[in-house]
């Protein structure tokens, strides 16, 4: 398969968005951290699949969400031991800013950080990064909700989950106020 590293489509798309300063702050609310202030302690290399790419070798934007999901699952399993028994987490909101094209020959990883834990949910920021160039290709934000499978309803975050997240992130990420 022929892969164009700097095809005309990619150049035009990249130039069209240069003036936007995209990615400095994924959440428009003032209280959230800027992307530069976040430390991503969880990193998961991704294998790009042949079926993720179009005929020009561009990775389809929908594949990014699969990469993010894989990293989310890895994070919560490693840090919180979720899912466990009757408890699970579900995505309540997902958003992404696509900053640069990913090609099928790129080497990428998903970097993940939990930036805020509330009573029943937490905010998870992720970015897809080219490991060769360190270029951030996409930034994602997800709000995850704790869920009791037996009672079939949302539930408060378990204290041991919150403690494990704070310890892993190296700071207190509990929502203030």
Short mmCIF file of N, CA and C in Angstrom, two decimals:
data_model
loop_
_atom_site.label_atom_id
_atom_site.label_comp_id
_atom_site.label_asym_id
_atom_site.label_seq_id
_atom_site.Cartn_x
_atom_site.Cartn_y
_atom_site.Cartn_z
N UNK A 1 0.84 -1.17 0.00
CA UNK A 1 0.00 0.00 0.00
C UNK A 1 0.89 1.24 0.00
N UNK A 2 0.53 2.22 -0.80
CA UNK A 2 1.25 3.48 -0.89
C UNK A 2 0.78 4.41 0.22
N UNK A 3 1.70 4.99 0.96
CA UNK A 3 1.36 5.92 2.02
C UNK A 3 2.11 7.22 1.78
N UNK A 4 1.38 8.30 1.64
CA UNK A 4 1.97 9.62 1.46
C UNK A 4 2.09 10.29 2.81
N UNK A 5 3.30 10.55 3.26
CA UNK A 5 3.51 11.16 4.56
C UNK A 5 3.00 12.60 4.61
N UNK A 6 3.21 13.35 3.57
CA UNK A 6 2.77 14.74 3.54
C UNK A 6 1.94 14.98 2.28
N UNK A 7 0.79 14.33 2.22
CA UNK A 7 -0.07 14.51 1.06
C UNK A 7 -0.68 15.90 1.07
N UNK A 8 -1.18 16.34 -0.07
CA UNK A 8 -1.76 17.68 -0.20
C UNK A 8 -2.95 17.88 0.73
N UNK A 9 -3.77 16.87 0.90
CA UNK A 9 -4.93 16.97 1.78
C UNK A 9 -4.48 17.27 3.21
N UNK A 10 -3.46 16.55 3.68
CA UNK A 10 -2.96 16.76 5.04
C UNK A 10 -2.38 18.16 5.20
N UNK A 11 -1.63 18.61 4.21
CA UNK A 11 -1.03 19.95 4.27
C UNK A 11 -2.11 21.02 4.34
N UNK A 12 -3.13 20.91 3.48
CA UNK A 12 -4.22 21.90 3.47
C UNK A 12 -4.96 21.90 4.79
N UNK A 13 -5.26 20.72 5.31
CA UNK A 13 -6.00 20.62 6.57
C UNK A 13 -5.19 21.22 7.72
N UNK A 14 -3.90 20.92 7.77
CA UNK A 14 -3.04 21.43 8.83
C UNK A 14 -2.94 22.95 8.75
N UNK A 15 -2.78 23.49 7.57
CA UNK A 15 -2.68 24.94 7.39
C UNK A 15 -3.99 25.64 7.72
N UNK A 16 -5.10 25.01 7.45
CA UNK A 16 -6.40 25.63 7.68
C UNK A 16 -6.67 25.86 9.17
N UNK A 17 -6.05 25.07 10.04
CA UNK A 17 -6.34 25.16 11.46
C UNK A 17 -5.20 25.76 12.29
N UNK A 18 -4.12 26.18 11.66
CA UNK A 18 -2.97 26.71 12.40
C UNK A 18 -3.33 27.91 13.26
N UNK A 19 -4.19 28.77 12.76
CA UNK A 19 -4.53 30.02 13.47
C UNK A 19 -5.43 29.81 14.68
N UNK A 20 -5.97 28.61 14.87
CA UNK A 20 -6.95 28.40 15.93
C UNK A 20 -6.36 28.18 17.32
N UNK A 21 -5.07 27.88 17.41
CA UNK A 21 -4.43 27.59 18.69
C UNK A 21 -5.19 26.48 19.42
N UNK A 22 -5.54 25.45 18.71
CA UNK A 22 -6.33 24.34 19.25
C UNK A 22 -5.48 23.52 20.21
N UNK A 23 -6.11 23.04 21.27
CA UNK A 23 -5.44 22.10 22.15
C UNK A 23 -4.88 22.71 23.42
N UNK A 24 -4.89 24.03 23.56
CA UNK A 24 -4.36 24.62 24.78
C UNK A 24 -5.27 24.37 25.97
N UNK A 25 -6.56 24.24 25.73
CA UNK A 25 -7.48 24.01 26.83
C UNK A 25 -8.70 23.26 26.30
N UNK A 26 -8.75 21.96 26.54
CA UNK A 26 -9.83 21.13 25.98
C UNK A 26 -11.18 21.53 26.55
N UNK A 27 -11.23 21.97 27.78
CA UNK A 27 -12.50 22.38 28.38
C UNK A 27 -12.55 23.89 28.43
N UNK A 28 -13.65 24.45 28.00
CA UNK A 28 -13.76 25.90 27.93
C UNK A 28 -13.98 26.54 29.30
N UNK A 29 -14.29 25.73 30.32
CA UNK A 29 -14.49 26.27 31.66
C UNK A 29 -13.15 26.72 32.24
N UNK A 30 -13.17 27.83 32.95
CA UNK A 30 -11.94 28.41 33.48
C UNK A 30 -11.28 27.56 34.55
N UNK A 31 -12.06 26.77 35.29
CA UNK A 31 -11.50 26.06 36.43
C UNK A 31 -10.62 24.87 36.06
N UNK A 32 -10.65 24.43 34.81
CA UNK A 32 -9.89 23.24 34.44
C UNK A 32 -8.45 23.57 34.08
N UNK A 33 -7.60 22.58 34.25
CA UNK A 33 -6.19 22.73 33.95
C UNK A 33 -5.95 22.93 32.46
N UNK A 34 -4.92 23.68 32.14
CA UNK A 34 -4.49 23.78 30.76
C UNK A 34 -3.74 22.50 30.41
N UNK A 35 -3.73 22.14 29.13
CA UNK A 35 -3.11 20.90 28.70
C UNK A 35 -1.63 20.82 29.08
N UNK A 36 -0.94 21.97 29.08
CA UNK A 36 0.49 21.98 29.41
C UNK A 36 0.74 21.61 30.88
N UNK A 37 -0.27 21.82 31.75
CA UNK A 37 -0.11 21.58 33.17
C UNK A 37 -0.38 20.13 33.57
N UNK A 38 -0.89 19.33 32.67
CA UNK A 38 -1.28 17.96 32.99
C UNK A 38 -0.11 17.02 32.81
N UNK A 39 0.11 16.17 33.80
CA UNK A 39 1.11 15.11 33.68
C UNK A 39 0.37 13.83 33.36
N UNK A 40 0.79 13.16 32.31
CA UNK A 40 0.16 11.92 31.87
C UNK A 40 1.02 10.76 32.37
N UNK A 41 0.57 10.12 33.45
CA UNK A 41 1.34 9.02 34.03
C UNK A 41 1.03 7.68 33.37
N UNK A 42 -0.10 7.60 32.71
CA UNK A 42 -0.49 6.36 32.04
C UNK A 42 -0.24 6.50 30.55
N UNK A 43 0.52 5.59 29.99
CA UNK A 43 0.84 5.60 28.56
C UNK A 43 0.63 4.19 28.01
N UNK A 44 -0.04 4.11 26.88
CA UNK A 44 -0.30 2.82 26.28
C UNK A 44 -0.04 2.89 24.77
N UNK A 45 1.00 2.19 24.29
CA UNK A 45 1.25 2.17 22.84
C UNK A 45 0.09 1.51 22.11
N UNK A 46 -0.22 2.04 20.93
CA UNK A 46 -1.32 1.51 20.13
C UNK A 46 -0.78 0.89 18.84
N UNK A 47 -1.33 -0.25 18.50
CA UNK A 47 -1.02 -0.87 17.22
C UNK A 47 -2.07 -0.38 16.22
N UNK A 48 -1.62 0.31 15.18
CA UNK A 48 -2.54 0.78 14.16
C UNK A 48 -2.83 -0.39 13.22
N UNK A 49 -4.11 -0.62 12.99
CA UNK A 49 -4.54 -1.76 12.19
C UNK A 49 -4.76 -1.34 10.74
N UNK A 50 -4.59 -2.28 9.85
CA UNK A 50 -4.82 -2.04 8.43
C UNK A 50 -6.22 -1.52 8.18
N UNK A 51 -7.20 -2.04 8.91
CA UNK A 51 -8.60 -1.64 8.71
C UNK A 51 -8.91 -0.25 9.27
N UNK A 52 -7.99 0.33 10.05
CA UNK A 52 -8.18 1.69 10.57
C UNK A 52 -7.90 2.75 9.51
N UNK A 53 -7.24 2.37 8.43
CA UNK A 53 -6.77 3.34 7.44
C UNK A 53 -7.61 3.32 6.17
N UNK A 54 -7.63 4.48 5.51
CA UNK A 54 -8.27 4.56 4.19
C UNK A 54 -7.24 4.21 3.12
N UNK A 55 -7.62 4.37 1.86
CA UNK A 55 -6.73 3.98 0.75
C UNK A 55 -5.46 4.83 0.67
N UNK A 56 -5.44 5.98 1.34
CA UNK A 56 -4.26 6.85 1.33
C UNK A 56 -3.39 6.67 2.57
N UNK A 57 -3.80 5.76 3.45
CA UNK A 57 -3.03 5.50 4.65
C UNK A 57 -3.36 6.43 5.81
N UNK A 58 -4.43 7.22 5.70
CA UNK A 58 -4.88 8.07 6.81
C UNK A 58 -5.72 7.24 7.77
N UNK A 59 -5.47 7.37 9.06
CA UNK A 59 -6.27 6.67 10.05
C UNK A 59 -7.60 7.42 10.20
N UNK A 60 -8.69 6.68 10.15
CA UNK A 60 -10.03 7.25 10.28
C UNK A 60 -10.22 7.81 11.69
N UNK A 61 -10.84 8.98 11.80
CA UNK A 61 -11.03 9.61 13.11
C UNK A 61 -11.82 8.74 14.08
N UNK A 62 -12.69 7.90 13.59
CA UNK A 62 -13.47 7.04 14.51
C UNK A 62 -12.58 6.03 15.24
N UNK A 63 -11.45 5.68 14.64
CA UNK A 63 -10.53 4.74 15.28
C UNK A 63 -9.91 5.32 16.54
N UNK A 64 -9.76 6.64 16.59
CA UNK A 64 -9.15 7.29 17.75
C UNK A 64 -9.95 6.96 19.01
N UNK A 65 -11.28 6.91 18.89
CA UNK A 65 -12.12 6.62 20.05
C UNK A 65 -11.90 5.18 20.53
N UNK A 66 -11.61 4.27 19.61
CA UNK A 66 -11.29 2.90 20.01
C UNK A 66 -9.96 2.86 20.76
N UNK A 67 -8.99 3.65 20.30
CA UNK A 67 -7.70 3.72 20.99
C UNK A 67 -7.90 4.28 22.40
N UNK A 68 -8.70 5.34 22.50
CA UNK A 68 -8.96 5.94 23.80
C UNK A 68 -9.67 4.96 24.73
N UNK A 69 -10.64 4.21 24.20
CA UNK A 69 -11.35 3.22 25.02
C UNK A 69 -10.41 2.15 25.54
N UNK A 70 -9.51 1.69 24.69
CA UNK A 70 -8.54 0.67 25.09
C UNK A 70 -7.68 1.19 26.24
N UNK A 71 -7.24 2.43 26.13
CA UNK A 71 -6.40 3.01 27.19
C UNK A 71 -7.20 3.27 28.47
N UNK A 72 -8.46 3.70 28.34
CA UNK A 72 -9.32 3.90 29.52
C UNK A 72 -9.46 2.60 30.31
N UNK A 73 -9.75 1.53 29.59
CA UNK A 73 -9.93 0.23 30.23
C UNK A 73 -8.65 -0.18 30.94
N UNK A 74 -7.51 0.00 30.28
CA UNK A 74 -6.23 -0.35 30.87
C UNK A 74 -5.97 0.47 32.14
N UNK A 75 -6.26 1.76 32.08
CA UNK A 75 -6.06 2.65 33.23
C UNK A 75 -6.89 2.19 34.43
N UNK A 76 -8.20 2.05 34.25
CA UNK A 76 -9.07 1.72 35.40
C UNK A 76 -8.82 0.30 35.92
N UNK A 77 -8.40 -0.60 35.07
CA UNK A 77 -8.05 -1.95 35.54
C UNK A 77 -6.79 -1.90 36.39
N UNK A 78 -5.78 -1.19 35.90
CA UNK A 78 -4.50 -1.11 36.62
C UNK A 78 -4.63 -0.33 37.92
N UNK A 79 -5.29 0.80 37.88
CA UNK A 79 -5.30 1.72 39.02
C UNK A 79 -6.41 1.40 40.02
N UNK A 80 -7.61 1.10 39.54
CA UNK A 80 -8.78 0.96 40.42
C UNK A 80 -9.34 -0.45 40.50
N UNK A 81 -8.83 -1.35 39.70
CA UNK A 81 -9.36 -2.71 39.65
C UNK A 81 -10.85 -2.72 39.30
N UNK A 82 -11.20 -1.93 38.28
CA UNK A 82 -12.59 -1.85 37.78
C UNK A 82 -12.61 -2.52 36.40
N UNK A 83 -13.58 -3.26 35.99
CA UNK A 83 -14.80 -3.61 36.71
C UNK A 83 -14.51 -4.65 37.79
N UNK A 84 -15.29 -4.61 38.82
CA UNK A 84 -15.10 -5.52 39.94
C UNK A 84 -16.47 -5.82 40.54
N UNK A 85 -16.84 -7.08 40.56
CA UNK A 85 -18.11 -7.48 41.14
C UNK A 85 -19.28 -6.80 40.47
N UNK A 86 -20.06 -6.09 41.24
CA UNK A 86 -21.25 -5.42 40.73
C UNK A 86 -20.98 -3.99 40.29
N UNK A 87 -19.72 -3.56 40.29
CA UNK A 87 -19.40 -2.17 39.99
C UNK A 87 -18.70 -2.03 38.65
N UNK A 88 -19.05 -0.97 37.96
CA UNK A 88 -18.44 -0.68 36.66
C UNK A 88 -18.42 0.83 36.47
N UNK A 89 -17.90 1.27 35.34
CA UNK A 89 -17.95 2.68 34.96
C UNK A 89 -18.43 2.75 33.52
N UNK A 90 -19.11 3.86 33.21
CA UNK A 90 -19.62 4.08 31.86
C UNK A 90 -19.29 5.49 31.42
N UNK A 91 -19.11 5.65 30.13
CA UNK A 91 -18.89 6.99 29.57
C UNK A 91 -20.23 7.73 29.49
N UNK A 92 -20.26 8.94 30.05
CA UNK A 92 -21.46 9.77 29.98
C UNK A 92 -21.30 10.87 28.94
N UNK A 93 -20.06 11.26 28.66
CA UNK A 93 -19.79 12.32 27.68
C UNK A 93 -18.40 12.09 27.09
N UNK A 94 -18.30 12.23 25.78
CA UNK A 94 -17.02 12.07 25.08
C UNK A 94 -16.89 13.19 24.07
N UNK A 95 -15.70 13.80 24.03
CA UNK A 95 -15.43 14.81 23.00
C UNK A 95 -13.97 14.70 22.58
N UNK A 96 -13.67 15.20 21.39
CA UNK A 96 -12.30 15.14 20.89
C UNK A 96 -12.01 16.31 19.97
N UNK A 97 -10.77 16.76 20.02
CA UNK A 97 -10.25 17.74 19.08
C UNK A 97 -9.18 17.05 18.24
N UNK A 98 -9.42 16.95 16.95
CA UNK A 98 -8.49 16.30 16.03
C UNK A 98 -7.52 17.37 15.53
N UNK A 99 -6.25 17.23 15.89
CA UNK A 99 -5.27 18.27 15.63
C UNK A 99 -4.41 18.02 14.40
N UNK A 100 -4.10 16.75 14.14
CA UNK A 100 -3.23 16.41 13.02
C UNK A 100 -3.55 14.99 12.55
N UNK A 101 -3.29 14.75 11.29
CA UNK A 101 -3.56 13.46 10.68
C UNK A 101 -2.61 12.39 11.23
N UNK A 102 -3.13 11.19 11.42
CA UNK A 102 -2.32 10.03 11.78
C UNK A 102 -2.29 9.13 10.55
N UNK A 103 -1.10 8.62 10.24
CA UNK A 103 -0.92 7.73 9.09
C UNK A 103 -0.66 6.31 9.58
N UNK A 104 -0.93 5.36 8.74
CA UNK A 104 -0.82 3.95 9.13
C UNK A 104 0.60 3.52 9.49
N UNK A 105 1.60 4.30 9.09
CA UNK A 105 2.99 3.96 9.41
C UNK A 105 3.49 4.67 10.67
N UNK A 106 2.66 5.51 11.28
CA UNK A 106 3.06 6.23 12.49
C UNK A 106 3.11 5.29 13.69
N UNK A 107 3.89 5.68 14.68
CA UNK A 107 3.94 4.99 15.96
C UNK A 107 3.31 5.92 16.98
N UNK A 108 2.22 5.47 17.58
CA UNK A 108 1.47 6.34 18.50
C UNK A 108 1.21 5.66 19.83
N UNK A 109 0.96 6.49 20.83
CA UNK A 109 0.53 6.00 22.13
C UNK A 109 -0.58 6.90 22.64
N UNK A 110 -1.42 6.34 23.50
CA UNK A 110 -2.44 7.13 24.18
C UNK A 110 -1.92 7.44 25.57
N UNK A 111 -1.92 8.72 25.90
CA UNK A 111 -1.54 9.17 27.23
C UNK A 111 -2.82 9.57 27.96
N UNK A 112 -2.95 9.11 29.20
CA UNK A 112 -4.20 9.28 29.94
C UNK A 112 -3.93 9.87 31.32
N UNK A 113 -4.83 10.79 31.73
CA UNK A 113 -4.78 11.36 33.08
C UNK A 113 -6.21 11.61 33.56
N UNK A 114 -6.45 11.33 34.81
CA UNK A 114 -7.71 11.73 35.43
C UNK A 114 -7.44 13.06 36.11
N UNK A 115 -8.21 14.07 35.72
CA UNK A 115 -7.96 15.43 36.20
C UNK A 115 -8.90 15.88 37.29
N UNK A 116 -10.03 15.19 37.44
CA UNK A 116 -11.00 15.60 38.45
C UNK A 116 -11.90 14.43 38.81
N UNK A 117 -12.14 14.25 40.11
CA UNK A 117 -13.06 13.22 40.59
C UNK A 117 -14.17 13.91 41.37
N UNK A 118 -15.40 13.63 40.96
CA UNK A 118 -16.57 14.17 41.66
C UNK A 118 -17.20 13.11 42.53
N UNK A 119 -18.43 13.33 42.91
CA UNK A 119 -19.14 12.40 43.79
C UNK A 119 -19.41 11.07 43.09
N UNK A 120 -19.94 11.13 41.85
CA UNK A 120 -20.30 9.92 41.12
C UNK A 120 -19.56 9.77 39.79
N UNK A 121 -18.67 10.70 39.48
CA UNK A 121 -18.02 10.66 38.17
C UNK A 121 -16.59 11.17 38.26
N UNK A 122 -15.87 10.99 37.15
CA UNK A 122 -14.54 11.58 37.04
C UNK A 122 -14.30 12.01 35.60
N UNK A 123 -13.39 12.97 35.46
CA UNK A 123 -13.03 13.50 34.15
C UNK A 123 -11.68 12.94 33.75
N UNK A 124 -11.63 12.40 32.57
CA UNK A 124 -10.45 11.74 32.06
C UNK A 124 -10.00 12.48 30.80
N UNK A 125 -8.74 12.92 30.76
CA UNK A 125 -8.19 13.54 29.56
C UNK A 125 -7.22 12.56 28.92
N UNK A 126 -7.26 12.53 27.59
CA UNK A 126 -6.36 11.64 26.85
C UNK A 126 -5.83 12.39 25.64
N UNK A 127 -4.67 11.97 25.21
CA UNK A 127 -4.14 12.51 23.97
C UNK A 127 -3.43 11.39 23.21
N UNK A 128 -3.56 11.47 21.91
CA UNK A 128 -2.89 10.53 21.02
C UNK A 128 -1.62 11.22 20.54
N UNK A 129 -0.47 10.61 20.81
CA UNK A 129 0.81 11.25 20.55
C UNK A 129 1.66 10.37 19.65
N UNK A 130 2.30 10.99 18.66
CA UNK A 130 3.27 10.30 17.81
C UNK A 130 4.53 10.11 18.66
N UNK A 131 4.93 8.88 18.92
CA UNK A 131 6.06 8.62 19.81
C UNK A 131 7.40 8.97 19.18
N UNK A 132 7.46 9.08 17.85
CA UNK A 132 8.71 9.45 17.19
C UNK A 132 8.95 10.95 17.24
N UNK A 133 7.87 11.74 17.07
CA UNK A 133 8.01 13.19 16.98
C UNK A 133 7.47 13.93 18.21
N UNK A 134 6.72 13.23 19.07
CA UNK A 134 6.03 13.81 20.23
C UNK A 134 4.92 14.78 19.83
N UNK A 135 4.50 14.76 18.57
CA UNK A 135 3.40 15.61 18.12
C UNK A 135 2.08 15.06 18.66
N UNK A 136 1.29 15.95 19.25
CA UNK A 136 -0.03 15.58 19.73
C UNK A 136 -0.98 15.58 18.53
N UNK A 137 -1.57 14.44 18.26
CA UNK A 137 -2.45 14.28 17.10
C UNK A 137 -3.91 14.54 17.43
N UNK A 138 -4.31 14.22 18.66
CA UNK A 138 -5.71 14.36 19.05
C UNK A 138 -5.77 14.49 20.57
N UNK A 139 -6.74 15.27 21.05
CA UNK A 139 -6.96 15.42 22.47
C UNK A 139 -8.41 15.04 22.75
N UNK A 140 -8.60 14.18 23.73
CA UNK A 140 -9.95 13.73 24.08
C UNK A 140 -10.28 13.97 25.53
N UNK A 141 -11.54 14.15 25.80
CA UNK A 141 -12.04 14.35 27.17
C UNK A 141 -13.27 13.47 27.35
N UNK A 142 -13.29 12.73 28.45
CA UNK A 142 -14.42 11.84 28.73
C UNK A 142 -14.84 12.01 30.18
N UNK A 143 -16.14 12.05 30.39
CA UNK A 143 -16.68 12.00 31.75
C UNK A 143 -17.21 10.59 31.95
N UNK A 144 -16.67 9.92 32.96
CA UNK A 144 -17.04 8.55 33.28
C UNK A 144 -17.87 8.56 34.56
N UNK A 145 -18.90 7.70 34.61
CA UNK A 145 -19.80 7.62 35.75
C UNK A 145 -19.68 6.25 36.40
N UNK A 146 -19.60 6.24 37.73
CA UNK A 146 -19.59 4.99 38.49
C UNK A 146 -21.00 4.40 38.46
N UNK A 147 -21.05 3.07 38.34
CA UNK A 147 -22.36 2.44 38.14
C UNK A 147 -22.45 1.14 38.94
N UNK A 148 -23.58 0.96 39.59
CA UNK A 148 -23.89 -0.26 40.33
C UNK A 148 -24.72 -1.15 39.41
N UNK A 149 -24.14 -2.25 38.96
CA UNK A 149 -24.81 -3.14 38.02
C UNK A 149 -25.98 -3.89 38.66
N UNK A 150 -25.88 -4.17 39.94
CA UNK A 150 -26.93 -4.90 40.63
C UNK A 150 -28.18 -4.03 40.81
N UNK A 151 -27.97 -2.78 41.20
CA UNK A 151 -29.09 -1.86 41.41
C UNK A 151 -29.48 -1.11 40.13
N UNK A 152 -28.65 -1.25 39.10
CA UNK A 152 -28.91 -0.64 37.79
C UNK A 152 -29.05 0.89 37.88
N UNK A 153 -28.08 1.51 38.58
CA UNK A 153 -28.10 2.97 38.69
C UNK A 153 -26.69 3.49 39.03
N UNK A 154 -26.51 4.79 38.81
CA UNK A 154 -25.23 5.39 39.15
C UNK A 154 -25.03 5.34 40.65
N UNK A 155 -23.79 5.43 41.05
CA UNK A 155 -23.44 5.29 42.46
C UNK A 155 -22.29 6.23 42.80
N UNK A 156 -22.08 6.51 44.07
CA UNK A 156 -20.92 7.32 44.45
C UNK A 156 -19.61 6.58 44.14
N UNK A 157 -18.59 7.34 43.79
CA UNK A 157 -17.27 6.75 43.58
C UNK A 157 -16.82 6.12 44.90
N UNK A 158 -16.30 4.91 44.83
CA UNK A 158 -15.82 4.23 46.03
C UNK A 158 -14.57 4.94 46.55
N UNK A 159 -14.44 5.09 47.87
CA UNK A 159 -13.27 5.77 48.45
C UNK A 159 -11.94 5.14 48.00
N UNK A 160 -11.92 3.81 47.89
CA UNK A 160 -10.66 3.16 47.47
C UNK A 160 -10.30 3.51 46.02
N UNK A 161 -11.30 3.73 45.16
CA UNK A 161 -11.03 4.18 43.79
C UNK A 161 -10.43 5.58 43.81
N UNK A 162 -11.05 6.46 44.59
CA UNK A 162 -10.58 7.85 44.66
C UNK A 162 -9.16 7.90 45.19
N UNK A 163 -8.89 7.16 46.26
CA UNK A 163 -7.54 7.13 46.84
C UNK A 163 -6.52 6.59 45.83
N UNK A 164 -6.89 5.53 45.12
CA UNK A 164 -5.97 4.94 44.13
C UNK A 164 -5.69 5.92 42.99
N UNK A 165 -6.71 6.63 42.54
CA UNK A 165 -6.54 7.60 41.46
C UNK A 165 -5.62 8.74 41.91
N UNK A 166 -5.90 9.29 43.10
CA UNK A 166 -5.07 10.39 43.62
C UNK A 166 -3.61 9.95 43.78
N UNK A 167 -3.41 8.75 44.28
CA UNK A 167 -2.05 8.23 44.45
C UNK A 167 -1.36 8.08 43.09
N UNK A 168 -2.06 7.49 42.12
CA UNK A 168 -1.48 7.29 40.79
C UNK A 168 -1.18 8.61 40.10
N UNK A 169 -2.08 9.58 40.23
CA UNK A 169 -1.89 10.88 39.59
C UNK A 169 -0.89 11.76 40.34
N UNK A 170 -0.56 11.38 41.56
CA UNK A 170 0.44 12.13 42.31
C UNK A 170 -0.06 13.44 42.90
N UNK A 171 -1.39 13.57 42.99
CA UNK A 171 -1.98 14.78 43.56
C UNK A 171 -3.45 14.50 43.88
N UNK A 172 -4.03 15.39 44.67
CA UNK A 172 -5.45 15.27 45.01
C UNK A 172 -6.27 15.79 43.85
N UNK A 173 -7.04 14.92 43.23
CA UNK A 173 -7.85 15.31 42.07
C UNK A 173 -9.33 15.41 42.42
N UNK A 174 -9.64 15.38 43.71
CA UNK A 174 -11.04 15.53 44.13
C UNK A 174 -11.55 16.91 43.75
N UNK A 175 -12.80 16.96 43.26
CA UNK A 175 -13.42 18.23 42.89
C UNK A 175 -13.49 19.14 44.10
N UNK A 176 -13.08 20.36 43.93
CA UNK A 176 -13.11 21.36 45.00
C UNK A 176 -14.41 22.16 44.90
N UNK A 177 -15.07 22.33 46.03
CA UNK A 177 -16.25 23.21 46.09
C UNK A 177 -17.38 22.68 45.41
#
